[in-house]
GROMACS .gro file of N, CA and C in nm:
model
  381
    1MET      N    1  10.096  -1.688  20.464
    1MET     CA    2  10.230  -1.628  20.374
    1MET      C    3  10.340  -1.692  20.430
    2GLY      N    4  10.429  -1.715  20.397
    2GLY     CA    5  10.566  -1.782  20.451
    2GLY      C    6  10.636  -1.657  20.499
    3ARG      N    7  10.762  -1.668  20.554
    3ARG     CA    8  10.846  -1.598  20.579
    3ARG      C    9  10.911  -1.533  20.462
    4VAL      N   10  10.975  -1.630  20.374
    4VAL     CA   11  11.056  -1.611  20.255
    4VAL      C   12  10.926  -1.522  20.155
    5ARG      N   13  10.813  -1.547  20.140
    5ARG     CA   14  10.759  -1.484  20.032
    5ARG      C   15  10.722  -1.359  20.098
    6TYR      N   16  10.702  -1.354  20.215
    6TYR     CA   17  10.674  -1.202  20.284
    6TYR      C   18  10.791  -1.149  20.250
    7GLY      N   19  10.913  -1.198  20.294
    7GLY     CA   20  11.035  -1.117  20.244
    7GLY      C   21  11.049  -1.055  20.111
    8LEU      N   22  11.006  -1.136  20.027
    8LEU     CA   23  11.043  -1.097  19.880
    8LEU      C   24  10.912  -1.004  19.869
    9TRP      N   25  10.805  -0.997  19.910
    9TRP     CA   26  10.690  -0.903  19.898
    9TRP      C   27  10.745  -0.763  19.942
   10TRP      N   28  10.805  -0.810  20.060
   10TRP     CA   29  10.866  -0.653  20.133
   10TRP      C   30  10.970  -0.585  20.060
   11LEU      N   31  11.078  -0.655  20.004
   11LEU     CA   32  11.175  -0.645  19.925
   11LEU      C   33  11.084  -0.556  19.767
   12ASP      N   34  11.002  -0.607  19.739
   12ASP     CA   35  10.907  -0.568  19.594
   12ASP      C   36  10.874  -0.432  19.624
   13GLN      N   37  10.796  -0.425  19.756
   13GLN     CA   38  10.754  -0.293  19.785
   13GLN      C   39  10.847  -0.195  19.825
   14ALA      N   40  10.989  -0.230  19.886
   14ALA     CA   41  11.080  -0.124  19.937
   14ALA      C   42  11.149  -0.080  19.798
   15THR      N   43  11.144  -0.153  19.688
   15THR     CA   44  11.225  -0.103  19.582
   15THR      C   45  11.140  -0.074  19.474
   16VAL      N   46  11.012  -0.041  19.460
   16VAL     CA   47  10.946   0.010  19.362
   16VAL      C   48  10.982   0.146  19.298
   17GLY      N   49  10.963   0.216  19.407
   17GLY     CA   50  11.058   0.354  19.339
   17GLY      C   51  11.186   0.377  19.280
   18VAL      N   52  11.259   0.292  19.317
   18VAL     CA   53  11.397   0.269  19.285
   18VAL      C   54  11.396   0.229  19.164
   19ARG      N   55  11.291   0.112  19.115
   19ARG     CA   56  11.280   0.068  18.985
   19ARG      C   57  11.238   0.156  18.911
   20ASN      N   58  11.125   0.227  18.925
   20ASN     CA   59  11.060   0.295  18.833
   20ASN      C   60  11.154   0.406  18.807
   21ARG      N   61  11.222   0.480  18.877
   21ARG     CA   62  11.348   0.566  18.857
   21ARG      C   63  11.426   0.531  18.761
   22ALA      N   64  11.452   0.410  18.767
   22ALA     CA   65  11.559   0.341  18.694
   22ALA      C   66  11.505   0.317  18.544
   23ARG      N   67  11.386   0.274  18.530
   23ARG     CA   68  11.319   0.249  18.408
   23ARG      C   69  11.320   0.396  18.347
   24ALA      N   70  11.284   0.521  18.396
   24ALA     CA   71  11.291   0.624  18.353
   24ALA      C   72  11.401   0.670  18.315
   25VAL      N   73  11.475   0.668  18.371
   25VAL     CA   74  11.629   0.696  18.346
   25VAL      C   75  11.672   0.631  18.209
   26THR      N   76  11.670   0.494  18.212
   26THR     CA   77  11.680   0.426  18.093
   26THR      C   78  11.615   0.460  17.994
   27GLY      N   79  11.512   0.479  18.005
   27GLY     CA   80  11.397   0.524  17.890
   27GLY      C   81  11.458   0.629  17.815
   28GLY      N   82  11.507   0.749  17.889
   28GLY     CA   83  11.513   0.893  17.835
   28GLY      C   84  11.673   0.858  17.787
   29THR      N   85  11.774   0.803  17.847
   29THR     CA   86  11.868   0.748  17.787
   29THR      C   87  11.887   0.692  17.655
   30ALA      N   88  11.785   0.587  17.655
   30ALA     CA   89  11.757   0.506  17.537
   30ALA      C   90  11.711   0.605  17.410
   31ALA      N   91  11.606   0.691  17.451
   31ALA     CA   92  11.568   0.794  17.352
   31ALA      C   93  11.672   0.909  17.326
   32VAL      N   94  11.736   0.961  17.406
   32VAL     CA   95  11.867   1.019  17.355
   32VAL      C   96  11.979   0.943  17.276
   33GLY      N   97  12.004   0.835  17.313
   33GLY     CA   98  12.086   0.780  17.230
   33GLY      C   99  12.060   0.765  17.089
   34ARG      N  100  11.912   0.735  17.046
   34ARG     CA  101  11.847   0.707  16.933
   34ARG      C  102  11.876   0.844  16.879
   35GLU      N  103  11.827   0.955  16.923
   35GLU     CA  104  11.833   1.110  16.841
   35GLU      C  105  11.984   1.103  16.811
   36LEU      N  106  12.073   1.071  16.891
   36LEU     CA  107  12.235   1.129  16.850
   36LEU      C  108  12.245   1.009  16.735
   37ARG      N  109  12.209   0.913  16.774
   37ARG     CA  110  12.256   0.797  16.613
   37ARG      C  111  12.201   0.891  16.492
   38TRP      N  112  12.049   0.890  16.501
   38TRP     CA  113  12.011   0.960  16.393
   38TRP      C  114  12.078   1.114  16.348
   39ALA      N  115  12.101   1.184  16.453
   39ALA     CA  116  12.174   1.297  16.403
   39ALA      C  117  12.332   1.285  16.344
   40ALA      N  118  12.377   1.186  16.385
   40ALA     CA  119  12.513   1.134  16.310
   40ALA      C  120  12.492   1.083  16.207
   41GLU      N  121  12.405   0.994  16.177
   41GLU     CA  122  12.396   0.923  16.032
   41GLU      C  123  12.343   1.021  15.951
   42LEU      N  124  12.260   1.140  15.958
   42LEU     CA  125  12.208   1.265  15.882
   42LEU      C  126  12.356   1.332  15.863
   43SER      N  127  12.434   1.344  15.970
   43SER     CA  128  12.540   1.454  15.931
   43SER      C  129  12.616   1.359  15.819
   44ALA      N  130  12.658   1.259  15.872
   44ALA     CA  131  12.730   1.163  15.754
   44ALA      C  132  12.678   1.163  15.612
   45ARG      N  133  12.554   1.132  15.608
   45ARG     CA  134  12.522   1.133  15.472
   45ARG      C  135  12.519   1.275  15.404
   46SER      N  136  12.508   1.375  15.484
   46SER     CA  137  12.515   1.522  15.409
   46SER      C  138  12.638   1.588  15.362
   47THR      N  139  12.724   1.505  15.449
   47THR     CA  140  12.861   1.538  15.457
   47THR      C  141  12.932   1.471  15.322
   48LEU      N  142  12.879   1.301  15.296
   48LEU     CA  143  12.909   1.244  15.192
   48LEU      C  144  12.864   1.307  15.076
   49ALA      N  145  12.727   1.348  15.074
   49ALA     CA  146  12.679   1.401  14.950
   49ALA      C  147  12.757   1.537  14.916
   50GLY      N  148  12.750   1.624  15.040
   50GLY     CA  149  12.816   1.768  15.004
   50GLY      C  150  13.000   1.739  14.942
   51VAL      N  151  13.064   1.622  14.987
   51VAL     CA  152  13.174   1.577  14.963
   51VAL      C  153  13.172   1.521  14.772
   52ASP      N  154  13.103   1.476  14.772
   52ASP     CA  155  13.023   1.407  14.633
   52ASP      C  156  13.031   1.536  14.526
   53HIS      N  157  12.999   1.662  14.564
   53HIS     CA  158  12.944   1.748  14.468
   53HIS      C  159  13.041   1.860  14.465
   54VAL      N  160  13.158   1.851  14.551
   54VAL     CA  161  13.296   1.952  14.519
   54VAL      C  162  13.373   1.909  14.427
   55ARG      N  163  13.387   2.059  14.361
   55ARG     CA  164  13.469   2.052  14.212
   55ARG      C  165  13.588   2.187  14.241
   56PRO      N  166  13.686   2.156  14.265
   56PRO     CA  167  13.781   2.240  14.302
   56PRO      C  168  13.830   2.312  14.164
   57GLU      N  169  13.838   2.427  14.207
   57GLU     CA  170  13.885   2.524  14.094
   57GLU      C  171  14.038   2.507  14.068
   58PRO      N  172  14.081   2.550  13.916
   58PRO     CA  173  14.231   2.509  13.928
   58PRO      C  174  14.299   2.655  13.988
   59TRP      N  175  14.397   2.632  14.037
   59TRP     CA  176  14.475   2.758  14.100
   59TRP      C  177  14.539   2.834  13.985
   60SER      N  178  14.590   2.973  14.006
   60SER     CA  179  14.680   3.021  13.948
   60SER      C  180  14.817   3.004  13.976
   61ASP      N  181  14.905   3.046  13.908
   61ASP     CA  182  15.049   3.004  13.906
   61ASP      C  183  15.119   3.037  14.040
   62ARG      N  184  15.055   3.190  14.050
   62ARG     CA  185  15.128   3.264  14.200
   62ARG      C  186  15.056   3.181  14.337
   63GLY      N  187  14.897   3.131  14.329
   63GLY     CA  188  14.851   3.053  14.445
   63GLY      C  189  14.948   2.945  14.432
   64LEU      N  190  14.957   2.856  14.338
   64LEU     CA  191  15.076   2.725  14.347
   64LEU      C  192  15.192   2.757  14.407
   65LEU      N  193  15.251   2.855  14.334
   65LEU     CA  194  15.363   2.878  14.420
   65LEU      C  195  15.381   2.924  14.569
   66TRP      N  196  15.282   3.003  14.612
   66TRP     CA  197  15.272   3.011  14.755
   66TRP      C  198  15.251   2.898  14.842
   67LEU      N  199  15.163   2.792  14.772
   67LEU     CA  200  15.129   2.666  14.842
   67LEU      C  201  15.241   2.584  14.841
   68PHE      N  202  15.298   2.573  14.738
   68PHE     CA  203  15.429   2.460  14.720
   68PHE      C  204  15.531   2.553  14.787
   69GLY      N  205  15.536   2.677  14.788
   69GLY     CA  206  15.645   2.739  14.913
   69GLY      C  207  15.622   2.711  15.039
   70GLY      N  208  15.499   2.710  15.098
   70GLY     CA  209  15.473   2.687  15.244
   70GLY      C  210  15.470   2.553  15.255
   71ILE      N  211  15.440   2.441  15.151
   71ILE     CA  212  15.469   2.319  15.192
   71ILE      C  213  15.594   2.290  15.207
   72SER      N  214  15.710   2.344  15.150
   72SER     CA  215  15.846   2.315  15.124
   72SER      C  216  15.912   2.371  15.264
   73ILE      N  217  15.850   2.494  15.297
   73ILE     CA  218  15.903   2.537  15.461
   73ILE      C  219  15.853   2.422  15.570
   74ALA      N  220  15.749   2.386  15.535
   74ALA     CA  221  15.693   2.297  15.633
   74ALA      C  222  15.768   2.165  15.633
   75ALA      N  223  15.791   2.136  15.523
   75ALA     CA  224  15.865   2.000  15.496
   75ALA      C  225  16.011   1.996  15.556
   76VAL      N  226  16.079   2.123  15.549
   76VAL     CA  227  16.183   2.136  15.588
   76VAL      C  228  16.188   2.165  15.765
   77ALA      N  229  16.107   2.211  15.806
   77ALA     CA  230  16.058   2.210  15.943
   77ALA      C  231  16.035   2.080  15.988
   78VAL      N  232  15.975   1.968  15.917
   78VAL     CA  233  15.948   1.869  15.981
   78VAL      C  234  16.066   1.793  15.973
   79ALA      N  235  16.168   1.804  15.869
   79ALA     CA  236  16.272   1.724  15.838
   79ALA      C  237  16.368   1.792  15.959
   80VAL      N  238  16.357   1.892  16.017
   80VAL     CA  239  16.462   1.920  16.137
   80VAL      C  240  16.436   1.853  16.256
   81LEU      N  241  16.273   1.880  16.294
   81LEU     CA  242  16.229   1.810  16.387
   81LEU      C  243  16.254   1.644  16.422
   82LEU      N  244  16.193   1.577  16.297
   82LEU     CA  245  16.219   1.429  16.275
   82LEU      C  246  16.413   1.422  16.324
   83GLY      N  247  16.480   1.517  16.260
   83GLY     CA  248  16.631   1.473  16.277
   83GLY      C  249  16.667   1.479  16.431
   84PHE      N  250  16.619   1.595  16.480
   84PHE     CA  251  16.641   1.611  16.638
   84PHE      C  252  16.556   1.466  16.705
   85GLY      N  253  16.444   1.413  16.691
   85GLY     CA  254  16.411   1.332  16.729
   85GLY      C  255  16.448   1.192  16.724
   86MET      N  256  16.485   1.183  16.621
   86MET     CA  257  16.539   1.058  16.580
   86MET      C  258  16.732   1.067  16.633
   87ALA      N  259  16.766   1.161  16.639
   87ALA     CA  260  16.928   1.151  16.714
   87ALA      C  261  16.903   1.145  16.878
   88HIS      N  262  16.790   1.213  16.922
   88HIS     CA  263  16.757   1.179  17.093
   88HIS      C  264  16.725   1.042  17.096
   89TRP      N  265  16.622   0.976  16.985
   89TRP     CA  266  16.590   0.848  17.023
   89TRP      C  267  16.723   0.764  16.995
   90ALA      N  268  16.784   0.762  16.925
   90ALA     CA  269  16.885   0.697  16.886
   90ALA      C  270  16.996   0.705  17.024
   91MET      N  271  17.020   0.813  17.090
   91MET     CA  272  17.080   0.807  17.197
   91MET      C  273  17.015   0.769  17.327
   92THR      N  274  16.912   0.710  17.323
   92THR     CA  275  16.837   0.628  17.428
   92THR      C  276  16.797   0.727  17.518
   93SER      N  277  16.745   0.871  17.483
   93SER     CA  278  16.699   0.981  17.559
   93SER      C  279  16.589   0.953  17.607
   94SER      N  280  16.501   0.958  17.742
   94SER     CA  281  16.406   0.913  17.788
   94SER      C  282  16.275   0.971  17.732
   95GLY      N  283  16.293   1.111  17.695
   95GLY     CA  284  16.180   1.179  17.632
   95GLY      C  285  16.178   1.186  17.488
   96ALA      N  286  16.247   1.116  17.414
   96ALA     CA  287  16.248   1.134  17.264
   96ALA      C  288  16.171   1.082  17.203
   97THR      N  289  16.091   0.972  17.257
   97THR     CA  290  16.010   0.908  17.198
   97THR      C  291  15.923   0.966  17.141
   98LEU      N  292  15.847   1.142  17.218
   98LEU     CA  293  15.781   1.228  17.202
   98LEU      C  294  15.796   1.312  17.063
   99PHE      N  295  15.933   1.334  17.039
   99PHE     CA  296  15.987   1.393  16.924
   99PHE      C  297  15.951   1.290  16.798
  100ALA      N  298  15.980   1.181  16.834
  100ALA     CA  299  15.933   1.086  16.711
  100ALA      C  300  15.805   1.094  16.666
  101ALA      N  301  15.744   1.088  16.767
  101ALA     CA  302  15.577   1.056  16.758
  101ALA      C  303  15.522   1.198  16.713
  102ALA      N  304  15.549   1.314  16.727
  102ALA     CA  305  15.534   1.426  16.690
  102ALA      C  306  15.594   1.447  16.528
  103GLY      N  307  15.703   1.395  16.502
  103GLY     CA  308  15.747   1.406  16.377
  103GLY      C  309  15.688   1.328  16.285
  104ALA      N  310  15.623   1.214  16.313
  104ALA     CA  311  15.526   1.115  16.239
  104ALA      C  312  15.407   1.202  16.213
  105VAL      N  313  15.357   1.264  16.306
  105VAL     CA  314  15.223   1.343  16.311
  105VAL      C  315  15.216   1.450  16.206
  106ALA      N  316  15.373   1.516  16.221
  106ALA     CA  317  15.363   1.647  16.141
  106ALA      C  318  15.384   1.561  15.985
  107VAL      N  319  15.487   1.486  15.959
  107VAL     CA  320  15.475   1.436  15.817
  107VAL      C  321  15.335   1.409  15.780
  108GLY      N  322  15.277   1.353  15.820
  108GLY     CA  323  15.129   1.289  15.798
  108GLY      C  324  15.035   1.443  15.772
  109ALA      N  325  15.063   1.544  15.847
  109ALA     CA  326  15.005   1.673  15.829
  109ALA      C  327  15.046   1.708  15.713
  110VAL      N  328  15.209   1.752  15.688
  110VAL     CA  329  15.250   1.810  15.544
  110VAL      C  330  15.178   1.720  15.424
  111LEU      N  331  15.171   1.588  15.423
  111LEU     CA  332  15.163   1.533  15.325
  111LEU      C  333  14.988   1.528  15.276
  112LEU      N  334  14.904   1.568  15.341
  112LEU     CA  335  14.753   1.583  15.314
  112LEU      C  336  14.742   1.684  15.252
  113PRO      N  337  14.783   1.798  15.206
  113PRO     CA  338  14.776   1.891  15.089
  113PRO      C  339  14.796   1.821  15.003
  114LEU      N  340  14.946   1.784  14.972
  114LEU     CA  341  14.960   1.698  14.880
  114LEU      C  342  14.867   1.611  14.810
  115ALA      N  343  14.848   1.523  14.923
  115ALA     CA  344  14.725   1.430  14.853
  115ALA      C  345  14.620   1.472  14.788
  116TYR      N  346  14.557   1.602  14.860
  116TYR     CA  347  14.440   1.681  14.818
  116TYR      C  348  14.495   1.720  14.631
  117LEU      N  349  14.576   1.796  14.661
  117LEU     CA  350  14.600   1.835  14.510
  117LEU      C  351  14.631   1.734  14.433
  118VAL      N  352  14.677   1.604  14.461
  118VAL     CA  353  14.688   1.507  14.341
  118VAL      C  354  14.556   1.462  14.307
  119PHE      N  355  14.453   1.419  14.431
  119PHE     CA  356  14.309   1.354  14.398
  119PHE      C  357  14.216   1.444  14.386
  120ALA      N  358  14.248   1.568  14.386
  120ALA     CA  359  14.138   1.705  14.340
  120ALA      C  360  14.112   1.677  14.225
  121SER      N  361  14.216   1.675  14.138
  121SER     CA  362  14.242   1.717  14.010
  121SER      C  363  14.211   1.596  13.930
  122LYS      N  364  14.173   1.469  13.977
  122LYS     CA  365  14.098   1.349  13.884
  122LYS      C  366  13.965   1.388  13.846
  123ARG      N  367  13.947   1.321  13.733
  123ARG     CA  368  13.858   1.354  13.619
  123ARG      C  369  13.714   1.276  13.704
  124ARG      N  370  13.611   1.349  13.664
  124ARG     CA  371  13.488   1.279  13.720
  124ARG      C  372  13.398   1.207  13.620
  125GLY      N  373  13.358   1.105  13.647
  125GLY     CA  374  13.293   0.964  13.567
  125GLY      C  375  13.200   1.072  13.487
  126ARG      N  376  13.151   0.943  13.413
  126ARG     CA  377  13.013   1.044  13.295
  126ARG      C  378  12.906   1.066  13.379
  127ARG      N  379  12.814   1.163  13.331
  127ARG     CA  380  12.684   1.214  13.410
  127ARG      C  381  12.599   1.206  13.296
   0.00000   0.00000   0.00000
């Protein structure tokens, strides 16, 4: 046996334990990954099935008044926040971008209940 072959054999024998542990770790990691993917897929399917069966009930006039009152107060707060943020941004203040970004997120959060009210009342297809 030559020196090169002996060196390769010795390296193979020296790294057997490390290779076995690496195989065990990657096998375990792959099994955990498959389980997580399966759980995520089941969660997504059950969520979609549950969303498909949601039937919102009509609200009373008092409930709608409180909802739109809250939305209008939130809209005024968002307008004030955006006004201050845009004023600072126009003055090229260093920290003003945070105000503008927070205002954009707040506008999206205010529009979500309105979008729900619009699309929740759509008519269902034939059954």
